[in-house]
Tab-separated table of C-alpha atoms in Angstrom:
chain	number	residue	atom	x	y	z
C	1	UNK	CA	-0.077	-0.031	0.073
C	2	UNK	CA	2.968	2.267	0.677
C	3	UNK	CA	5.328	1.781	-2.142
C	4	UNK	CA	4.705	1.996	-5.903
C	5	UNK	CA	8.302	1.912	-7.311
C	6	UNK	CA	11.423	0.980	-5.287
C	7	UNK	CA	14.635	1.946	-6.784
C	8	UNK	CA	15.918	3.415	-3.667
C	9	UNK	CA	18.533	1.716	-1.859
C	10	UNK	CA	16.566	1.720	1.281
C	11	UNK	CA	12.762	1.161	1.263
C	12	UNK	CA	10.450	3.820	2.595
C	13	UNK	CA	6.796	3.881	3.858
C	14	UNK	CA	4.434	6.709	4.988
C	15	UNK	CA	1.448	6.752	6.984
C	16	UNK	CA	-1.470	7.304	7.610
C	17	UNK	CA	-2.882	7.196	4.120
C	18	UNK	CA	-5.178	9.005	3.591
C	19	UNK	CA	-3.805	11.751	5.827
C	20	UNK	CA	-5.015	14.596	7.714
C	21	UNK	CA	-2.544	16.900	9.407
C	22	UNK	CA	0.597	14.923	9.425
C	23	UNK	CA	2.261	11.798	7.877
C	24	UNK	CA	5.064	9.950	9.259
C	25	UNK	CA	7.747	8.743	6.705
C	26	UNK	CA	9.990	5.894	7.809
C	27	UNK	CA	13.092	4.956	6.004
C	28	UNK	CA	14.330	1.305	6.629
C	29	UNK	CA	18.045	1.033	7.516
C	30	UNK	CA	18.574	4.834	7.310
C	31	UNK	CA	22.213	5.731	7.109
C	32	UNK	CA	22.347	9.086	5.645
C	33	UNK	CA	20.167	12.092	4.833
C	34	UNK	CA	17.638	11.771	1.991
C	35	UNK	CA	15.692	14.409	-0.102
C	36	UNK	CA	11.940	14.245	0.141
C	37	UNK	CA	9.736	15.940	-2.356
C	38	UNK	CA	5.878	16.053	-2.388
C	39	UNK	CA	4.375	17.063	-5.782
C	40	UNK	CA	0.796	17.237	-7.190
C	41	UNK	CA	-0.766	15.601	-10.321
C	42	UNK	CA	0.782	18.257	-12.398
C	43	UNK	CA	4.323	17.679	-11.270
C	44	UNK	CA	4.310	20.927	-9.223
C	45	UNK	CA	6.503	20.702	-6.182
C	46	UNK	CA	4.212	21.293	-3.133
C	47	UNK	CA	6.965	20.676	-0.400
C	48	UNK	CA	10.497	19.876	-0.370
C	49	UNK	CA	13.040	18.861	2.679
C	50	UNK	CA	15.808	16.776	3.637
C	51	UNK	CA	15.083	13.962	6.069
C	52	UNK	CA	17.898	13.675	8.566
C	53	UNK	CA	16.594	10.813	10.641
C	54	UNK	CA	14.936	7.340	9.999
C	55	UNK	CA	11.320	8.517	11.147
C	56	UNK	CA	10.118	12.064	10.189
C	57	UNK	CA	6.610	13.694	10.749
C	58	UNK	CA	5.629	15.903	7.699
C	59	UNK	CA	3.069	18.593	7.948
C	60	UNK	CA	0.474	17.983	5.141
C	61	UNK	CA	-2.406	19.882	6.689
C	62	UNK	CA	-2.983	22.419	3.734
C	63	UNK	CA	-2.804	19.720	0.998
C	64	UNK	CA	-5.998	18.350	-0.599
C	65	UNK	CA	-6.433	15.541	-3.152
C	66	UNK	CA	-3.861	13.168	-4.514
C	67	UNK	CA	-0.246	13.882	-4.313
C	68	UNK	CA	3.137	11.972	-4.821
C	69	UNK	CA	6.160	11.413	-2.557
C	70	UNK	CA	9.575	11.196	-3.987
C	71	UNK	CA	12.389	10.066	-1.751
C	72	UNK	CA	15.808	10.147	-3.205
C	73	UNK	CA	19.606	9.875	-2.358
C	74	UNK	CA	22.711	10.054	-4.837
C	75	UNK	CA	22.201	6.233	-5.694
C	76	UNK	CA	18.474	6.363	-6.763
C	77	UNK	CA	14.953	7.230	-5.912
C	78	UNK	CA	11.702	5.786	-4.817
C	79	UNK	CA	8.160	7.147	-5.648
C	80	UNK	CA	4.967	6.615	-3.875
C	81	UNK	CA	1.388	7.983	-4.416
C	82	UNK	CA	-1.033	9.135	-1.683
């Protein structure tokens, strides 16, 4: 339910889905900071930040509809639809 594509060296999950207020992103086997981008159906970036720990809470309270989460490091990326 969480991961659509898995090219990132470390898997990630986010919950709850659907979300109100906050989502938690969990990166399995976290060993270095990764970049997280949330974007809409049109590809417009809505939120972008670096994740510096295995579990991070992300504020999504102003978002409506379907959005996509991309987590990437220098070795690859993983995308998920929420």
